[in-house]
XYZ file of C-alpha atoms in Angstrom:
427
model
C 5.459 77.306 21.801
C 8.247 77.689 19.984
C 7.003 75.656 17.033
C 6.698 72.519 18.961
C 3.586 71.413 18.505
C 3.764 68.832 20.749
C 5.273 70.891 23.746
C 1.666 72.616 24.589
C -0.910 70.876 22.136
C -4.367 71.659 23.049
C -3.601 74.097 25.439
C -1.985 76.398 22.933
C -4.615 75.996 20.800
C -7.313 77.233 23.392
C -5.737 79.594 25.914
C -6.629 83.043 25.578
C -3.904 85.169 24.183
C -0.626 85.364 25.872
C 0.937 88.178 27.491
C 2.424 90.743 25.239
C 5.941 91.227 26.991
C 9.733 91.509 25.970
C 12.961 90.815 27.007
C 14.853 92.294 30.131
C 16.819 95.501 28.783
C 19.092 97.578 30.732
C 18.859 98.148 34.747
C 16.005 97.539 36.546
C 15.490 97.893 40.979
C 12.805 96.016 42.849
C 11.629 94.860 46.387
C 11.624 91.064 44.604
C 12.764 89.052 41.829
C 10.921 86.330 40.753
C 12.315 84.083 38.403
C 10.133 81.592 37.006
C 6.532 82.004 35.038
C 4.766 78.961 36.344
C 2.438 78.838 38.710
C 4.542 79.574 41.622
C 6.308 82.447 40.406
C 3.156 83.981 39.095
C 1.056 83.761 42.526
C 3.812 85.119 44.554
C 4.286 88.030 41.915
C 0.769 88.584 42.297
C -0.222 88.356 46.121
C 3.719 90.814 46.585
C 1.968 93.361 44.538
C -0.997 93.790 45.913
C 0.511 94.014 49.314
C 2.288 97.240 47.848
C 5.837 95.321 46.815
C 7.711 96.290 43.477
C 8.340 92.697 41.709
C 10.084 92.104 38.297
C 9.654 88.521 36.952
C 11.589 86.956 34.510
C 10.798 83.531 32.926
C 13.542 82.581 30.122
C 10.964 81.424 27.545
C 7.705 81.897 27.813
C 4.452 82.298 30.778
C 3.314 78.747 31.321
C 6.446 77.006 29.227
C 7.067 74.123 31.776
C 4.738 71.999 33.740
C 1.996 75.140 34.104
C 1.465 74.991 30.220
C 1.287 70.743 29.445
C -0.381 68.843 32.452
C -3.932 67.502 32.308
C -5.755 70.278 34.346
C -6.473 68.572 37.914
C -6.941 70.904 40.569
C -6.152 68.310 42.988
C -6.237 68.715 47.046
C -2.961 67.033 48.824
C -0.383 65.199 47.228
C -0.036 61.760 46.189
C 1.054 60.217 49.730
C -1.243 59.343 51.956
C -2.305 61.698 54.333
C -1.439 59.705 57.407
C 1.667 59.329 56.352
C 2.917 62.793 56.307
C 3.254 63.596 60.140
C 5.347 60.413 60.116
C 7.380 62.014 56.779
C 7.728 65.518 57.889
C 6.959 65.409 61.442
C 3.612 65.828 63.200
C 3.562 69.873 62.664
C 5.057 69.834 59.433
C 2.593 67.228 58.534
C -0.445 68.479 59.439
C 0.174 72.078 58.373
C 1.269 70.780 54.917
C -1.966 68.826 55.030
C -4.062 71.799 56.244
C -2.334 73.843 53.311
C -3.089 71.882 50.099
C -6.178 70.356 51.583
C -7.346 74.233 51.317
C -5.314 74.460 48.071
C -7.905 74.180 45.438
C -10.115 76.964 47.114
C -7.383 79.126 46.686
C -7.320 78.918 42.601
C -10.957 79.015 42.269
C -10.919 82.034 44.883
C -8.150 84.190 42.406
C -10.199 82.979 38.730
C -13.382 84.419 39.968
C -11.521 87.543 42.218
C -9.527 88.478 38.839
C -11.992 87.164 36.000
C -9.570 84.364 34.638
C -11.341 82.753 31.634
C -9.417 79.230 31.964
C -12.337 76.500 31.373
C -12.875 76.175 35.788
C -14.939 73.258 36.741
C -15.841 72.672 40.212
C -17.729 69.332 39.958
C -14.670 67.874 41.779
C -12.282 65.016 40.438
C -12.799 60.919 40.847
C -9.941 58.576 41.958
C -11.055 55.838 40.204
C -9.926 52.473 41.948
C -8.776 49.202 39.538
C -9.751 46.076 41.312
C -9.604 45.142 45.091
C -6.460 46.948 45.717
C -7.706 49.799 44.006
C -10.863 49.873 45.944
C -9.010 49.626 49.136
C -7.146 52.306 48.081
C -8.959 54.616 47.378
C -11.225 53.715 51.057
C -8.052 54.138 53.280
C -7.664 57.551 51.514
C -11.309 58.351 51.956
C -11.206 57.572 55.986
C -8.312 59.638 56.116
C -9.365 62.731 54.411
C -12.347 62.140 55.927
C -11.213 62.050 59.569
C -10.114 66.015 58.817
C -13.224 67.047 57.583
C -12.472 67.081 53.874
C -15.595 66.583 51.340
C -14.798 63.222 49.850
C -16.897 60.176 48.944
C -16.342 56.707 48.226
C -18.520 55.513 45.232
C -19.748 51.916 44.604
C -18.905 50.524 41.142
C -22.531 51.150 39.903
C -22.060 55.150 40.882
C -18.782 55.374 39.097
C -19.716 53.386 35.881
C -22.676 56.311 35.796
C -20.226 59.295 36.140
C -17.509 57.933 34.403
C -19.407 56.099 31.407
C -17.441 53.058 31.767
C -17.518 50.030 33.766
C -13.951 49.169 34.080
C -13.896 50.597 38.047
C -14.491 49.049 41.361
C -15.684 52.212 42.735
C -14.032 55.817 42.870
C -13.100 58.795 45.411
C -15.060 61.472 44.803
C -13.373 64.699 46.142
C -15.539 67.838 45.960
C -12.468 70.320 46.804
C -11.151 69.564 43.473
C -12.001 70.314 39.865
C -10.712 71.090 36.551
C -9.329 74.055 34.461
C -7.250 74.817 31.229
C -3.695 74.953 32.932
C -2.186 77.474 30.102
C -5.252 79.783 30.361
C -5.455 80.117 34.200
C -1.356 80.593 34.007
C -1.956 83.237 31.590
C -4.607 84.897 33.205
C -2.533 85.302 36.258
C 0.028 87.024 34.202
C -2.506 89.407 33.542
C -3.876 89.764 36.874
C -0.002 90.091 38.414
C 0.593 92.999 35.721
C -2.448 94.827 36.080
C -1.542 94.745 40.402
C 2.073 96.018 39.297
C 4.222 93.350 38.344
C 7.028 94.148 35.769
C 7.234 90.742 33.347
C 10.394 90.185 31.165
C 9.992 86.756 28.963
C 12.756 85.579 27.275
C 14.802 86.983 29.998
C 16.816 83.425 31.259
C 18.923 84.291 34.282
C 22.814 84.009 33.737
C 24.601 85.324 36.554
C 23.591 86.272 40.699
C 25.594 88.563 42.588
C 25.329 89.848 46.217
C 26.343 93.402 47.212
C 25.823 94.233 50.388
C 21.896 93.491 51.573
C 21.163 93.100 47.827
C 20.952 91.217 44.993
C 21.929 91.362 41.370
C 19.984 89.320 39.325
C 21.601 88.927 35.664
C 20.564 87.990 31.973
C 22.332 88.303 28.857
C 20.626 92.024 28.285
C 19.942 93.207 31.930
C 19.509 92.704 35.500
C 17.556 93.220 38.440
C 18.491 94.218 41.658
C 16.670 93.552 44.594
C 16.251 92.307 48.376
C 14.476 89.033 47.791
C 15.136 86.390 44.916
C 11.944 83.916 44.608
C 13.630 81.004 42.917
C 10.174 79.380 41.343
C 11.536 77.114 38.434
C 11.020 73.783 39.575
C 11.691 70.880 36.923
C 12.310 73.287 34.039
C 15.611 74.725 36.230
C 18.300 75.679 34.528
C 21.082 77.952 34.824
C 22.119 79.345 38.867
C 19.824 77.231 40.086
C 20.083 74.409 37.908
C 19.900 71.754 40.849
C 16.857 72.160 41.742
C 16.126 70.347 38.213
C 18.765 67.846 39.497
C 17.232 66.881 42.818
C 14.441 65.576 41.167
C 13.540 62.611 38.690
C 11.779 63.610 36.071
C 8.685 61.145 35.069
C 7.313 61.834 31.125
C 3.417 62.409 30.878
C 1.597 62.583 27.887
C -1.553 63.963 26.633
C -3.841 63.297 23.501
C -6.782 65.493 22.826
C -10.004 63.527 20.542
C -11.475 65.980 18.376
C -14.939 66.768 20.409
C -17.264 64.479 20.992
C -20.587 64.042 19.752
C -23.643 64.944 21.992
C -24.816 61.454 22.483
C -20.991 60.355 23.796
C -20.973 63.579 25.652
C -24.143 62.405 27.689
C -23.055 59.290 28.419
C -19.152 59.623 29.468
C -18.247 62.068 32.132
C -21.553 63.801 31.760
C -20.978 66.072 35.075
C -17.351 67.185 33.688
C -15.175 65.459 36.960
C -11.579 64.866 36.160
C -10.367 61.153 36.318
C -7.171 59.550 37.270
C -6.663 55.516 38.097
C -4.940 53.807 40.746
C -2.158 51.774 38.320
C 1.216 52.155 39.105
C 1.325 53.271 35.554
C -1.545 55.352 36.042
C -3.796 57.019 33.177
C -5.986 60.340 33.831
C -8.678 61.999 31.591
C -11.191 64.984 31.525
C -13.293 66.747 29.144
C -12.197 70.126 27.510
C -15.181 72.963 27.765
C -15.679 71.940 23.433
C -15.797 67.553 24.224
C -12.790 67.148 23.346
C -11.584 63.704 25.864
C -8.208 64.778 26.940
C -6.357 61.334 28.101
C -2.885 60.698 28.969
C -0.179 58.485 30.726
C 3.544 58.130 31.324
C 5.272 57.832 28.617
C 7.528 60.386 26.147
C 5.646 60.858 22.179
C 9.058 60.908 20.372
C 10.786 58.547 18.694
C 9.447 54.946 19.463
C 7.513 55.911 22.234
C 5.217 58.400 19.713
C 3.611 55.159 17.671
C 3.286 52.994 20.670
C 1.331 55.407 23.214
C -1.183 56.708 20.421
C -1.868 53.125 19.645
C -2.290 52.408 23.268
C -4.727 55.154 23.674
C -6.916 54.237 20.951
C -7.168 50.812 22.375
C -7.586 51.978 25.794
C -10.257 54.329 25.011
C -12.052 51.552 23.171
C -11.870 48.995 26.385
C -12.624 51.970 28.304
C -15.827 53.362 26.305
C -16.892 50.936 23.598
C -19.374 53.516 22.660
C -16.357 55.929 21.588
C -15.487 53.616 18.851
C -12.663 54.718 16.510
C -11.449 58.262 17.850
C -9.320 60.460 15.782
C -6.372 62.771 18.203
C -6.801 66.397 17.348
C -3.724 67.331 19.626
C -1.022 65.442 21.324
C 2.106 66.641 23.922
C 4.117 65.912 26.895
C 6.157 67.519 29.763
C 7.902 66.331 32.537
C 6.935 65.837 36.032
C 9.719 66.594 38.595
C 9.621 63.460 41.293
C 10.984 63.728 44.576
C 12.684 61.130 46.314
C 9.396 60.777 48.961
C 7.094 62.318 46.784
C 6.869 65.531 48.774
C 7.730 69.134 47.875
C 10.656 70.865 49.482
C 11.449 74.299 50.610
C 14.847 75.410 50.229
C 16.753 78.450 50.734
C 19.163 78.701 48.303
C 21.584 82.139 50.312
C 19.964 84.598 52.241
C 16.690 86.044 50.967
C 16.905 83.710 48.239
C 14.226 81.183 48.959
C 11.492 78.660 46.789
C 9.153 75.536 47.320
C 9.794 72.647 44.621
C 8.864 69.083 43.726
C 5.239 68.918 42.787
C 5.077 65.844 41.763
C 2.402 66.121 39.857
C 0.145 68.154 41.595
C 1.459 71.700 40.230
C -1.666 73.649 40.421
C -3.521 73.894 43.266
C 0.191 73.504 45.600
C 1.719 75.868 43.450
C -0.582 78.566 43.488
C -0.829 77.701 47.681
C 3.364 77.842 47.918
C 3.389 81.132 45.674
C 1.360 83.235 48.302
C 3.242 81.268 51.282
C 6.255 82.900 49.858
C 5.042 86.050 49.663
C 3.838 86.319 53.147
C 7.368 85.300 54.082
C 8.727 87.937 52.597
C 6.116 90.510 53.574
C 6.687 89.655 57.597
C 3.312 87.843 57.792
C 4.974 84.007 58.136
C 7.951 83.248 60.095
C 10.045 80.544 58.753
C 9.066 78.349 61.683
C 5.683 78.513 60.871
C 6.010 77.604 56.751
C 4.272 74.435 55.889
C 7.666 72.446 54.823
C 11.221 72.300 56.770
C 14.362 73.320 55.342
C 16.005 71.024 52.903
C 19.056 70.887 51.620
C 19.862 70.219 48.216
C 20.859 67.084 47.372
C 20.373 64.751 43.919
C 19.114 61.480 44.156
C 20.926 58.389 43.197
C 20.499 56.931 40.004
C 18.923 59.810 38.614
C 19.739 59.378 34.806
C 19.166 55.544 35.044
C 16.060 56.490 36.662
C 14.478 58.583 34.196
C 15.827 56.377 31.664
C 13.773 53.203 32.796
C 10.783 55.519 32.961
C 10.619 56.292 29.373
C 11.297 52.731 28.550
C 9.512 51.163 30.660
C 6.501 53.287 29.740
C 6.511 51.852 26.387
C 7.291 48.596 27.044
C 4.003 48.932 29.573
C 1.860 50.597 26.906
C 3.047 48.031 24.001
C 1.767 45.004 25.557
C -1.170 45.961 27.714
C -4.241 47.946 27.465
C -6.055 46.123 29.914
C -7.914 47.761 33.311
């Protein structure tokens, strides 16, 4: 996207075709205006207009730019705290309903691929939390007992089991969640473009908002060629945000992931490392994830920016890794390579936040944009459509507010990333 090769890599390179849209032009009256094209804006587009409701979204660049179009693929249940420790968080209903919500998350994005036909690579062979070493292992248990305890499909795996799934015997065991899976993030974001127009949805790309205005009970949603007016704003922009709403970027740190593609793999590897297709992520504090791509291509990736320094010293940290990792890879060759950012929250949660009246959005993925955005998306449009009271959304009110350090922050992250990746490849 816009001749960055390394702002979409593989995904770009895969996805079925984008959306053939155009700029907002002229005036334009809805029920709803969503701004945002991720995975957020998109579900709520689509769940309004099936319910009957006349939405216009407008996404300033293009469907799937920001975190929707770069991450690894993960459709993970929950977030990264533990679930025991969200009633303490949030509050006991807060935390269990949150809990209850994502937990189901993943369901929900393999329910709208196969309801709509989405061609985006699903696999629903679940995902594997492998653990490094004792903590690791211990890790990964508590999770398990705790999941577990609310009736959710997970496993812990010895070390023997997870050398055979994974292919490698770096692991002291792994989490084997069978709500989870993989998919090609661009192509399912695209394919709910399609679904969202083909239930109604009016979507203007290149269309970054400039300007809100409230008359009366309405809104008027401006960009540099148009606007929208409307009774509802859906503010899904998350870490991308800028513009009106451009603190909902601030309030969150952002953390650089990369991702480096092999060229595929030959049918011998292809046997012998993640032969039933799970998606992988490790239990470092400087963790590392990987999957396989629907051709063999070993997708891998870790914190860290590719640009300047950072570029030589991650690709030379993933060749080494892959080679501790799999000896039987050998010398792998990178057919793609990108990065995004992930927006971090202060406690690693997502917020809701309403921004004026009828101008409401979740935020803060942390990582975990797919399954919880997809979830929020439809939450907010049963909050619009009188189905969910505010009292009974899954997150309370919060008000806006950046955290300290911020630019420091995402500074060290960056650096410290390479420094990491430049003197250790062990696991």
């Amino acid at each position: 996207m816009l001749n960055d090769p390394r702002s979409h890599g593989l995904w770009e390179k895969t996805a079925p075709p984008a959306l053939v849209s155009s700029h907002l032009q002229g005036n334009v009256t809805a029920d709803v205006v969503v701004v945002g094209g991720g995975y957020t804006g998109l579900s709520s587009s689509l769940h309004l207009a099936e319910a009957g409701s006349r939405v216009v979204l407008l996404e300033a660049k293009e469907i799937g730019f920001g975190g929707a179009g770069r991450n690894v693929g993960l459709i993970n249940a929950g977030m990264w705290v533990m679930p025991d420790d969200l009633p303490g968080v949030l509050g006991p209903v807060y935390g269990e309903r949150l809990l209850d919500l994502l937990g189901n998350a993943p369901k929900l994005v393999m329910e709208l691929i196969d309801r709509h036909g989405i061609a985006c690579e699903l696999e629903r062979n679940g995902t594997l939390h492998v653990a490094v070493g004792a903590d690791g292992l211990k890790e990964i248990e508590d999770r398990a007992k705790q999941w577990g305890a609310r009736g959710a499909p997970v496993t812990v795996l010895d070390a023997a089991e997870t050398a055979r799934r994974v292919g490698s015997n770096a692991y002291t065991g792994a989490l084997l969640d069978m709500r989870a899976g993989t998919l090609q993030p661009l192509a399912y974001a695209r394919g709910l473009a399609h679904a969202a127009v083909k239930a109604g949805v009016e979507i203007h790309t290149s269309s970054p908002v400039i300007a809100t205005e409230r008359n009366g009970d309405r809104w008027t949603v401006k960009t540099a060629s148009g606007q929208v007016t409307a009774d509802w704003i859906i503010v899904a922009t998350d870490a991308y945000s800028t513009g009106p709403w451009e603190q909902v970027r601030n309030e969150q740190v952002h953390l650089p992931y990369f991702n480096l593609a092999t060229t595929p793999l030959s049918d011998n590897l292809r046997k012998s490392i993640l032969a039933g297709r799970e998606g992988v992520w490790d239990t470092k504090e400087i963790l590392s994830s990987y999957r396989m791509d629907q051709a063999g291509r070993l997708v891998f990736g870790s914190v860290g920016a590719l640009r300047n320094s950072g570029l030589a010293i991650h690709k030379a940290w993933a060749r080494r890794s892959l080679k501790k990792l799999f000896p039987q890879i050998g010398d792998v060759e990178f057919e793609c390579e990108w990065y995004g950012k992930i927006g971090m929250t202060d406690n690693a949660l997502p917020r809701f936040h309403k921004f004026a009246p009828n101008v409401i959005g979740f935020s803060g993925y942390n990582g975990r944009g797919i399954a919880p955005g997809s979830v929020f998306g439809r939450t907010l449009a049963q909050h619009i459509l009188g189905q969910l009271a505010e009292s009974d959304l899954p997150l309370p009110l919060t008000p806006l507010a950046e955290p300290s350090f911020r630019a420091v922050k995402e500074l060290w992250y960056e650096a410290g990333a390479q420094v990491a990746h430049f003197a250790d490849a062990r696991f």
